GROMACS .gro file of C-alpha atoms in nm:
model
  444
    1MET     CA    1   7.159  10.379   2.569
    2SER     CA    2   7.253  10.536   2.902
    3GLN     CA    3   7.566  10.421   3.082
    4PRO     CA    4   7.372  10.258   3.373
    5ALA     CA    5   7.145  10.075   3.125
    6LEU     CA    6   7.446   9.953   2.926
    7GLU     CA    7   7.619   9.835   3.244
    8ASN     CA    8   7.309   9.645   3.352
    9LEU     CA    9   7.279   9.489   3.006
   10ALA     CA   10   7.643   9.379   3.027
   11ALA     CA   11   7.572   9.218   3.364
   12ASP     CA   12   7.278   9.031   3.212
   13ALA     CA   13   7.498   8.918   2.925
   14TYR     CA   14   7.766   8.795   3.163
   15ILE     CA   15   7.512   8.584   3.353
   16TYR     CA   16   7.364   8.455   3.028
   17GLY     CA   17   7.699   8.371   2.870
   18TYR     CA   18   7.902   8.257   3.171
   19PRO     CA   19   7.797   7.888   3.142
   20MET     CA   20   7.909   7.869   2.777
   21VAL     CA   21   8.239   8.050   2.834
   22HIS     CA   22   8.316   7.846   3.146
   23ASP     CA   23   8.210   7.522   2.978
   24LEU     CA   24   8.406   7.570   2.657
   25GLY     CA   25   8.703   7.701   2.851
   26LYS     CA   26   8.709   7.367   3.032
   27VAL     CA   27   8.657   7.181   2.704
   28ASP     CA   28   8.965   7.350   2.560
   29ALA     CA   29   9.172   7.308   2.877
   30ILE     CA   30   9.092   6.940   2.916
   31ARG     CA   31   9.150   6.877   2.546
   32THR     CA   32   9.492   7.041   2.556
   33ARG     CA   33   9.613   6.991   2.915
   34GLY     CA   34   9.396   6.722   3.068
   35MET     CA   35   9.241   6.740   3.412
   36GLY     CA   36   9.450   6.635   3.710
   37PRO     CA   37   9.525   6.264   3.667
   38MET     CA   38   9.333   6.254   3.337
   39ALA     CA   39   9.561   6.304   3.038
   40ALA     CA   40   9.478   6.541   2.754
   41ALA     CA   41   9.279   6.393   2.466
   42GLU     CA   42   9.199   6.544   2.128
   43PHE     CA   43   8.844   6.592   2.005
   44ASN     CA   44   8.643   6.271   1.955
   45THR     CA   45   8.872   6.070   2.179
   46PHE     CA   46   8.814   5.966   2.539
   47GLY     CA   47   9.056   6.083   2.803
   48HIS     CA   48   9.054   5.857   3.107
   49ALA     CA   49   9.140   5.919   3.469
   50ARG     CA   50   9.340   5.618   3.583
   51GLN     CA   51   9.293   5.703   3.949
   52LEU     CA   52   9.027   5.875   4.153
   53ALA     CA   53   9.026   6.256   4.166
   54ASP     CA   54   9.263   6.421   4.412
   55PRO     CA   55   9.384   6.778   4.489
   56ARG     CA   56   9.565   6.790   4.154
   57THR     CA   57   9.225   6.785   3.982
   58ASP     CA   58   9.147   7.154   3.944
   59PHE     CA   59   8.779   7.116   3.863
   60VAL     CA   60   8.504   7.271   4.070
   61SER     CA   61   8.326   7.023   4.303
   62VAL     CA   62   8.484   6.722   4.130
   63ASN     CA   63   8.365   6.386   4.266
   64ASN     CA   64   8.589   6.128   4.430
   65ASP     CA   65   8.348   5.837   4.382
   66THR     CA   66   8.403   5.748   4.020
   67LEU     CA   67   8.671   5.734   3.755
   68TYR     CA   68   8.611   5.992   3.487
   69SER     CA   69   8.614   5.914   3.117
   70VAL     CA   70   8.562   6.238   2.929
   71ALA     CA   71   8.538   6.306   2.557
   72GLN     CA   72   8.513   6.645   2.391
   73LEU     CA   73   8.307   6.603   2.075
   74ASP     CA   74   8.350   6.791   1.748
   75LEU     CA   75   8.060   6.681   1.531
   76SER     CA   76   8.124   6.931   1.253
   77GLY     CA   77   8.286   6.650   1.052
   78GLY     CA   78   7.991   6.414   1.086
   79PRO     CA   79   7.834   6.167   1.330
   80LEU     CA   80   8.028   5.941   1.565
   81LEU     CA   81   7.964   5.583   1.673
   82LEU     CA   82   7.990   5.528   2.048
   83HIS     CA   83   8.054   5.179   2.185
   84VAL     CA   84   7.976   5.119   2.552
   85PRO     CA   85   8.086   4.795   2.724
   86ASP     CA   86   7.879   4.574   2.952
   87THR     CA   87   7.944   4.681   3.313
   88GLY     CA   88   7.778   4.376   3.466
   89GLY     CA   89   7.528   4.576   3.666
   90ALA     CA   90   7.785   4.819   3.809
   91TYR     CA   91   7.693   5.187   3.818
   92TYR     CA   92   7.806   5.419   3.542
   93VAL     CA   93   7.666   5.719   3.360
   94LEU     CA   94   7.759   5.890   3.035
   95GLN     CA   95   7.627   6.243   3.063
   96PHE     CA   96   7.598   6.448   2.743
   97VAL     CA   97   7.650   6.825   2.781
   98ASP     CA   98   7.618   7.082   2.503
   99ALA     CA   99   7.821   7.401   2.461
  100TRP     CA  100   7.570   7.596   2.674
  101SER     CA  101   7.610   7.342   2.961
  102ASN     CA  102   7.271   7.178   2.902
  103ASN     CA  103   7.248   6.811   2.998
  104PHE     CA  104   7.074   6.672   2.690
  105ALA     CA  105   7.113   6.293   2.722
  106TYR     CA  106   7.217   6.020   2.965
  107LEU     CA  107   7.329   5.665   2.901
  108GLY     CA  108   7.395   5.430   3.190
  109ARG     CA  109   7.262   5.215   3.467
  110ARG     CA  110   6.955   5.428   3.541
  111ALA     CA  111   6.874   5.540   3.189
  112THR     CA  112   6.964   5.257   2.950
  113GLY     CA  113   7.089   4.966   3.163
  114THR     CA  114   7.437   4.818   3.186
  115ALA     CA  115   7.444   4.583   2.885
  116GLU     CA  116   7.680   4.645   2.591
  117GLN     CA  117   7.546   4.925   2.368
  118THR     CA  118   7.623   5.108   2.044
  119TRP     CA  119   7.490   5.459   1.979
  120LEU     CA  120   7.524   5.713   1.701
  121ILE     CA  121   7.594   6.072   1.808
  122ALA     CA  122   7.469   6.312   1.543
  123PRO     CA  123   7.531   6.686   1.496
  124PRO     CA  124   7.242   6.933   1.500
  125GLY     CA  125   7.030   6.917   1.187
  126TRP     CA  126   7.163   6.579   1.073
  127HIS     CA  127   6.925   6.394   0.838
  128GLY     CA  128   7.116   6.075   0.763
  129SER     CA  129   7.033   5.715   0.853
  130PRO     CA  130   7.207   5.528   1.137
  131PRO     CA  131   7.329   5.170   1.095
  132GLU     CA  132   7.057   4.913   1.152
  133GLY     CA  133   6.970   4.866   1.518
  134VAL     CA  134   7.178   5.162   1.634
  135ARG     CA  135   6.999   5.426   1.841
  136VAL     CA  136   7.069   5.796   1.800
  137VAL     CA  137   7.164   6.084   2.028
  138VAL     CA  138   7.131   6.425   1.857
  139ALA     CA  139   7.358   6.696   1.997
  140PRO     CA  140   7.218   7.052   2.011
  141THR     CA  141   7.562   7.202   1.933
  142ALA     CA  142   7.846   7.084   1.711
  143VAL     CA  143   8.086   7.086   2.006
  144ALA     CA  144   7.967   6.895   2.311
  145SER     CA  145   8.103   6.679   2.593
  146ILE     CA  146   8.052   6.327   2.717
  147VAL     CA  147   8.122   6.318   3.090
  148GLY     CA  148   8.153   5.953   3.184
  149ARG     CA  149   8.167   5.830   3.542
  150PHE     CA  150   8.237   5.469   3.636
  151ALA     CA  151   8.185   5.377   4.000
  152CYS     CA  152   8.515   5.269   4.154
  153ASP     CA  153   8.535   5.118   4.501
  154GLY     CA  154   8.896   5.209   4.570
  155ALA     CA  155   9.236   5.084   4.453
  156GLU     CA  156   9.137   4.718   4.448
  157ASP     CA  157   8.856   4.797   4.203
  158LEU     CA  158   9.077   4.987   3.959
  159PRO     CA  159   9.160   4.695   3.724
  160ARG     CA  160   8.789   4.632   3.658
  161VAL     CA  161   8.720   4.995   3.577
  162LEU     CA  162   9.032   5.039   3.366
  163GLU     CA  163   8.918   4.747   3.151
  164LEU     CA  164   8.580   4.914   3.100
  165GLN     CA  165   8.751   5.237   3.002
  166ARG     CA  166   8.958   5.059   2.737
  167ALA     CA  167   8.639   4.924   2.580
  168LEU     CA  168   8.472   5.267   2.562
  169THR     CA  169   8.531   5.399   2.210
  170LEU     CA  170   8.433   5.668   1.959
  171THR     CA  171   8.474   5.625   1.583
  172PRO     CA  172   8.354   5.836   1.288
  173LEU     CA  173   8.052   5.698   1.106
  174GLU     CA  174   8.229   5.792   0.784
  175PRO     CA  175   8.604   5.866   0.790
  176GLY     CA  176   8.750   6.171   0.622
  177GLY     CA  177   8.538   6.444   0.779
  178VAL     CA  178   8.666   6.801   0.802
  179TYR     CA  179   8.644   6.938   1.156
  180ALA     CA  180   8.598   7.301   1.252
  181GLY     CA  181   8.712   7.269   1.611
  182LEU     CA  182   8.672   7.546   1.867
  183PRO     CA  183   8.699   7.904   1.733
  184GLN     CA  184   8.962   8.103   1.915
  185PRO     CA  185   8.910   8.461   2.037
  186ASP     CA  186   9.113   8.738   1.880
  187PRO     CA  187   9.440   8.750   2.082
  188GLY     CA  188   9.452   9.127   2.046
  189VAL     CA  189   9.143   9.184   2.259
  190PRO     CA  190   9.229   9.330   2.602
  191GLU     CA  191   9.215   9.077   2.883
  192GLU     CA  192   8.934   9.259   3.062
  193LEU     CA  193   8.707   9.205   2.758
  194ARG     CA  194   8.825   8.854   2.670
  195PHE     CA  195   8.507   8.709   2.820
  196PHE     CA  196   8.285   8.900   2.578
  197GLU     CA  197   8.512   8.813   2.285
  198GLN     CA  198   8.487   8.444   2.371
  199LEU     CA  199   8.111   8.470   2.407
  200ARG     CA  200   8.081   8.657   2.076
  201ARG     CA  201   8.277   8.392   1.884
  202TRP     CA  202   8.130   8.088   2.051
  203ALA     CA  203   7.766   8.198   2.054
  204ALA     CA  204   7.791   8.250   1.679
  205ALA     CA  205   7.955   7.911   1.623
  206PHE     CA  206   7.719   7.719   1.852
  207PRO     CA  207   7.375   7.882   1.836
  208PRO     CA  208   7.136   7.813   2.125
  209ALA     CA  209   6.771   7.717   2.108
  210GLY     CA  210   6.540   7.957   1.925
  211PRO     CA  211   6.397   8.133   2.233
  212ASP     CA  212   6.748   8.190   2.368
  213ALA     CA  213   6.868   8.326   2.034
  214GLU     CA  214   6.582   8.576   2.049
  215TYR     CA  215   6.691   8.680   2.400
  216GLN     CA  216   7.050   8.722   2.275
  217ARG     CA  217   6.943   8.999   2.038
  218ARG     CA  218   6.919   9.229   2.341
  219PHE     CA  219   7.297   9.224   2.357
  220ALA     CA  220   7.361   9.392   2.022
  221PRO     CA  221   7.475   9.719   2.192
  222LEU     CA  222   7.750   9.517   2.361
  223GLY     CA  223   7.899   9.402   2.032
  224LEU     CA  224   7.808   9.039   2.100
  225LEU     CA  225   7.621   9.004   1.770
  226ASP     CA  226   7.896   9.162   1.557
  227GLU     CA  227   8.045   8.944   1.286
  228GLY     CA  228   8.397   8.963   1.148
  229ARG     CA  229   8.648   9.192   1.318
  230SER     CA  230   8.617   9.207   1.696
  231PRO     CA  231   8.449   9.524   1.828
  232TYR     CA  232   8.660   9.494   2.144
  233LEU     CA  233   8.991   9.570   1.971
  234ASP     CA  234   8.941   9.945   1.964
  235GLY     CA  235   8.620  10.027   2.151
  236ALA     CA  236   8.571  10.373   2.295
  237PRO     CA  237   8.726  10.398   2.645
  238GLU     CA  238   8.397  10.491   2.812
  239TRP     CA  239   8.213  10.206   2.639
  240THR     CA  240   8.486   9.958   2.736
  241ALA     CA  241   8.488  10.077   3.099
  242THR     CA  242   8.111  10.032   3.119
  243LEU     CA  243   8.134   9.676   2.984
  244VAL     CA  244   8.401   9.591   3.241
  245LYS     CA  245   8.178   9.727   3.519
  246GLY     CA  246   7.893   9.513   3.387
  247ILE     CA  247   8.111   9.203   3.390
  248GLU     CA  248   8.202   9.266   3.753
  249ALA     CA  249   7.836   9.323   3.841
  250GLY     CA  250   7.740   8.999   3.670
  251LYS     CA  251   8.009   8.809   3.861
  252ALA     CA  252   7.883   8.955   4.188
  253ARG     CA  253   7.526   8.849   4.113
  254ILE     CA  254   7.635   8.493   4.039
  255GLU     CA  255   7.844   8.476   4.357
  256ALA     CA  256   7.556   8.610   4.566
  257ALA     CA  257   7.314   8.360   4.415
  258SER     CA  258   7.562   8.076   4.477
  259ARG     CA  259   7.541   8.125   4.852
  260PRO     CA  260   7.244   8.017   5.064
  261PRO     CA  261   6.985   8.296   5.094
  262GLU     CA  262   6.983   8.507   5.406
  263GLY     CA  263   6.769   8.351   5.675
  264THR     CA  264   6.843   7.991   5.572
  265ALA     CA  265   6.774   7.765   5.871
  266THR     CA  266   7.094   7.705   6.066
  267GLY     CA  267   7.275   7.390   5.973
  268GLU     CA  268   7.036   7.304   5.691
  269TRP     CA  269   7.185   7.129   5.389
  270THR     CA  270   7.098   7.305   5.066
  271ALA     CA  271   6.976   7.032   4.835
  272ASN     CA  272   6.879   7.218   4.522
  273LEU     CA  273   6.718   6.932   4.339
  274HIS     CA  274   6.641   7.157   4.044
  275LEU     CA  275   6.976   7.329   3.995
  276PHE     CA  276   7.027   7.155   3.659
  277ASP     CA  277   6.673   7.193   3.529
  278TYR     CA  278   6.760   7.490   3.308
  279ASN     CA  279   6.756   7.279   2.990
  280LEU     CA  280   6.415   7.363   2.844
  281ASP     CA  281   6.459   7.256   2.482
  282PHE     CA  282   6.666   6.942   2.424
  283PHE     CA  283   6.552   6.610   2.573
  284GLY     CA  284   6.746   6.313   2.440
  285PRO     CA  285   6.769   5.955   2.569
  286GLY     CA  286   6.776   5.924   2.945
  287THR     CA  287   6.640   6.272   3.017
  288LEU     CA  288   6.297   6.330   3.172
  289ASP     CA  289   6.085   6.564   2.963
  290ASP     CA  290   5.851   6.652   3.244
  291PRO     CA  291   5.741   6.987   3.393
  292GLN     CA  292   5.878   6.867   3.728
  293TRP     CA  293   6.229   6.885   3.581
  294ARG     CA  294   6.203   7.214   3.390
  295ILE     CA  295   6.238   7.565   3.530
  296PRO     CA  296   5.921   7.737   3.409
  297ASP     CA  297   6.068   8.088   3.380
  298ARG     CA  298   6.330   8.096   3.104
  299ARG     CA  299   6.490   8.419   3.222
  300ALA     CA  300   6.518   8.289   3.578
  301ALA     CA  301   6.680   7.977   3.435
  302TYR     CA  302   6.973   8.184   3.304
  303LEU     CA  303   7.085   8.274   3.657
  304THR     CA  304   7.028   7.918   3.776
  305ARG     CA  305   7.239   7.790   3.487
  306ALA     CA  306   7.518   8.032   3.578
  307VAL     CA  307   7.512   7.926   3.943
  308ALA     CA  308   7.523   7.559   3.839
  309ALA     CA  309   7.828   7.628   3.622
  310ARG     CA  310   7.995   7.821   3.905
  311VAL     CA  311   7.948   7.567   4.184
  312GLY     CA  312   7.907   7.236   3.999
  313LEU     CA  313   7.988   7.247   3.629
  314TRP     CA  314   7.875   6.927   3.453
  315GLY     CA  315   7.659   6.819   3.743
  316ASN     CA  316   7.372   6.578   3.680
  317HIS     CA  317   7.000   6.624   3.707
  318ALA     CA  318   6.881   6.517   4.052
  319TYR     CA  319   6.705   6.212   3.914
  320GLU     CA  320   7.050   6.080   3.817
  321ALA     CA  321   7.245   6.207   4.118
  322ALA     CA  322   7.124   6.443   4.390
  323TYR     CA  323   7.365   6.688   4.553
  324ALA     CA  324   7.346   6.878   4.880
  325GLY     CA  325   7.595   7.121   5.035
  326VAL     CA  326   7.621   7.311   5.360
  327TYR     CA  327   7.829   7.606   5.484
  328HIS     CA  328   7.725   7.623   5.853
  329ASP     CA  329   7.706   7.395   6.153
  330ALA     CA  330   7.388   7.330   6.353
  331ASP     CA  331   7.445   7.655   6.548
  332GLY     CA  332   7.466   7.862   6.230
  333VAL     CA  333   7.844   7.913   6.255
  334THR     CA  334   8.053   7.894   5.939
  335LEU     CA  335   8.227   7.558   5.902
  336SER     CA  336   8.601   7.580   5.962
  337GLY     CA  337   8.892   7.345   6.012
  338ALA     CA  338   8.964   7.532   6.335
  339HIS     CA  339   8.682   7.327   6.491
  340SER     CA  340   8.573   6.964   6.519
  341TYR     CA  341   8.232   6.831   6.411
  342THR     CA  342   8.021   6.519   6.387
  343LEU     CA  343   7.768   6.420   6.123
  344ARG     CA  344   7.536   6.150   6.256
  345PHE     CA  345   7.311   5.953   6.022
  346ALA     CA  346   7.034   5.776   6.211
  347THR     CA  347   6.939   5.647   5.867
  348THR     CA  348   7.178   5.680   5.576
  349PRO     CA  349   7.055   5.829   5.246
  350PRO     CA  350   6.812   5.605   5.053
  351VAL     CA  351   6.970   5.535   4.713
  352ALA     CA  352   6.958   5.270   4.442
  353ALA     CA  353   7.333   5.305   4.375
  354PHE     CA  354   7.549   5.465   4.649
  355TRP     CA  355   7.611   5.785   4.847
  356SER     CA  356   7.912   5.981   4.970
  357VAL     CA  357   8.021   6.297   5.153
  358THR     CA  358   8.304   6.488   4.981
  359MET     CA  359   8.511   6.767   5.137
  360TYR     CA  360   8.591   7.092   4.948
  361ASP     CA  361   8.769   7.414   5.031
  362VAL     CA  362   8.610   7.758   5.002
  363PRO     CA  363   8.585   7.956   4.777
  364ASP     CA  364   8.727   7.736   4.499
  365TYR     CA  365   8.539   7.413   4.588
  366TYR     CA  366   8.849   7.202   4.520
  367LEU     CA  367   8.966   6.887   4.696
  368VAL     CA  368   9.227   6.951   4.965
  369ALA     CA  369   9.535   6.741   5.044
  370ASN     CA  370   9.530   6.546   5.372
  371PRO     CA  371   9.757   6.287   5.538
  372ILE     CA  372   9.535   5.983   5.466
  373ASP     CA  373   9.437   6.079   5.109
  374ARG     CA  374   9.069   6.056   5.197
  375TYR     CA  375   8.859   6.310   5.011
  376SER     CA  376   8.519   6.147   5.046
  377ILE     CA  377   8.351   5.899   5.273
  378GLY     CA  378   8.033   5.696   5.224
  379ASP     CA  379   7.862   5.361   5.210
  380ARG     CA  380   8.147   5.207   5.008
  381THR     CA  381   8.423   5.322   5.246
  382PRO     CA  382   8.580   5.015   5.410
  383GLY     CA  383   8.612   4.988   5.788
  384LEU     CA  384   8.341   5.234   5.894
  385VAL     CA  385   8.227   5.184   6.253
  386ARG     CA  386   7.852   5.196   6.320
  387GLY     CA  387   7.674   5.248   6.648
  388ALA     CA  388   7.488   4.972   6.830
  389ASP     CA  389   7.163   5.118   6.691
  390GLY     CA  390   7.292   5.100   6.333
  391SER     CA  391   7.360   5.474   6.310
  392LEU     CA  392   7.671   5.610   6.143
  393THR     CA  393   7.862   5.905   6.292
  394LEU     CA  394   8.125   6.073   6.077
  395VAL     CA  395   8.395   6.294   6.229
  396LEU     CA  396   8.487   6.610   6.039
  397GLN     CA  397   8.802   6.787   6.160
  398HIS     CA  398   9.149   6.886   6.045
  399GLU     CA  399   9.360   6.673   6.281
  400ARG     CA  400   9.342   6.295   6.292
  401PRO     CA  401   9.124   6.174   6.586
  402THR     CA  402   9.302   5.979   6.858
  403ASP     CA  403   9.010   5.741   6.917
  404PRO     CA  404   9.037   5.442   6.672
  405ASP     CA  405   8.664   5.430   6.597
  406GLU     CA  406   8.656   5.803   6.527
  407ALA     CA  407   8.966   5.771   6.309
  408ALA     CA  408   8.788   5.504   6.105
  409ASN     CA  409   8.501   5.747   6.042
  410TRP     CA  410   8.719   6.055   5.986
  411LEU     CA  411   8.674   6.287   5.689
  412PRO     CA  412   8.966   6.537   5.700
  413THR     CA  413   8.885   6.906   5.661
  414PRO     CA  414   9.103   7.193   5.538
  415GLU     CA  415   9.253   7.432   5.792
  416GLY     CA  416   9.023   7.713   5.679
  417GLU     CA  417   8.659   7.732   5.577
  418PHE     CA  418   8.511   7.436   5.396
  419ARG     CA  419   8.196   7.310   5.227
  420PRO     CA  420   8.108   6.940   5.232
  421MET     CA  421   7.883   6.796   4.962
  422ILE     CA  422   7.665   6.487   4.986
  423ARG     CA  423   7.607   6.298   4.662
  424MET     CA  424   7.327   6.044   4.626
  425TYR     CA  425   7.352   5.837   4.309
  426GLN     CA  426   7.017   5.713   4.178
  427PRO     CA  427   6.840   5.874   4.473
  428GLY     CA  428   6.526   5.720   4.615
  429GLU     CA  429   6.188   5.889   4.599
  430ALA     CA  430   6.223   6.000   4.962
  431VAL     CA  431   6.521   6.214   4.855
  432LEU     CA  432   6.345   6.363   4.553
  433ASP     CA  433   6.022   6.448   4.735
  434GLY     CA  434   6.200   6.589   5.040
  435THR     CA  435   6.076   6.326   5.284
  436TYR     CA  436   6.431   6.226   5.371
  437ARG     CA  437   6.612   6.500   5.566
  438LEU     CA  438   6.988   6.517   5.596
  439PRO     CA  439   7.116   6.567   5.953
  440PRO     CA  440   7.299   6.887   6.050
  441ILE     CA  441   7.672   6.900   6.123
  442GLU     CA  442   7.712   6.930   6.500
  443PRO     CA  443   8.004   7.116   6.662
  444ARG     CA  444   8.190   6.922   6.932
   0.00000   0.00000   0.00000
């Protein structure tokens, strides 16, 4: 294979494998170190955030609307029983994500209601029988994640949510299982090839769907199908250099695809309602197995999946929560904390649950510290001031406004460039069919 062909193949492999490597990297980090205010928790145990996300939460595009309850699952030792408490009608979702970042099941207000529930979570290929009356979620990979979100309306609502978290449990169906855990890459592999070593180990441990496994065979010249000793320990210098170039090219393609396309209308919010539609094979409870929610071109879905992992890892399908982001104001100028803006809703987003606008920095998409500890603003924010016509005008700027009404509606921005994101939980049909249009951010 020629050097340019090998480099291009390596770029394809990076795009294909980035979601798994990024996902399982987070699985391992959260399991061992936690995530911001959420303490570390071993496999098959929930870790709970006891306060809403803040700048200490180093997770891309994290939400500030809900308290997270996250469990990393290792099903190699057998199925788990999941107990979910009654939330009394309050919004929550338990999103199930496999090792390839596919959303393969949802439990919660939209999907299964808010009454008390017990489910059995089974590993791939399991053929046992669940306890009587217990419904089953089958995981596509032996390691997976449950990303739980409980709506929390601020500090005064914390006791209610903390009680729900305490009642959320995982227990083995049969004690005494032997667990394989997460295979670790060979520590002797050079750092510049660590990505491919992780992908090699993890793709073998957690095989994808059949059509994806067939696509993976293309990557044999890269060493990604090698078993046993790592091919990256002593690869030929020219071969290694070509793989590194391919990795960089793959990164560049993901970054380019993560930005709005050239010619995007100025000030338009990018509401990619199909960013998480790359799961084409595994449709468990709460998912919609419908052509409307599947990307028809499998190869195109690989880049979409990589972009989703880059800008919003563990995001939901739009039918659960719709997301929209924007990088420019109404005049097409890049958003920056050097300027002041307004965001006026003549009609606020139509949702069955709630909506919010969250502020992130660029390019990391992290929350940014501010003097009032306000990282999002929305229909549950107390004290918002509406216009006489019922409209709602938010003020986006770095410094606190001097006008009291504007201060009440202030969403602080970073000093530098920023990207706000609007989340719409249980969005209405007008959001999903594009009838509802989000207003542009106007410079002042």
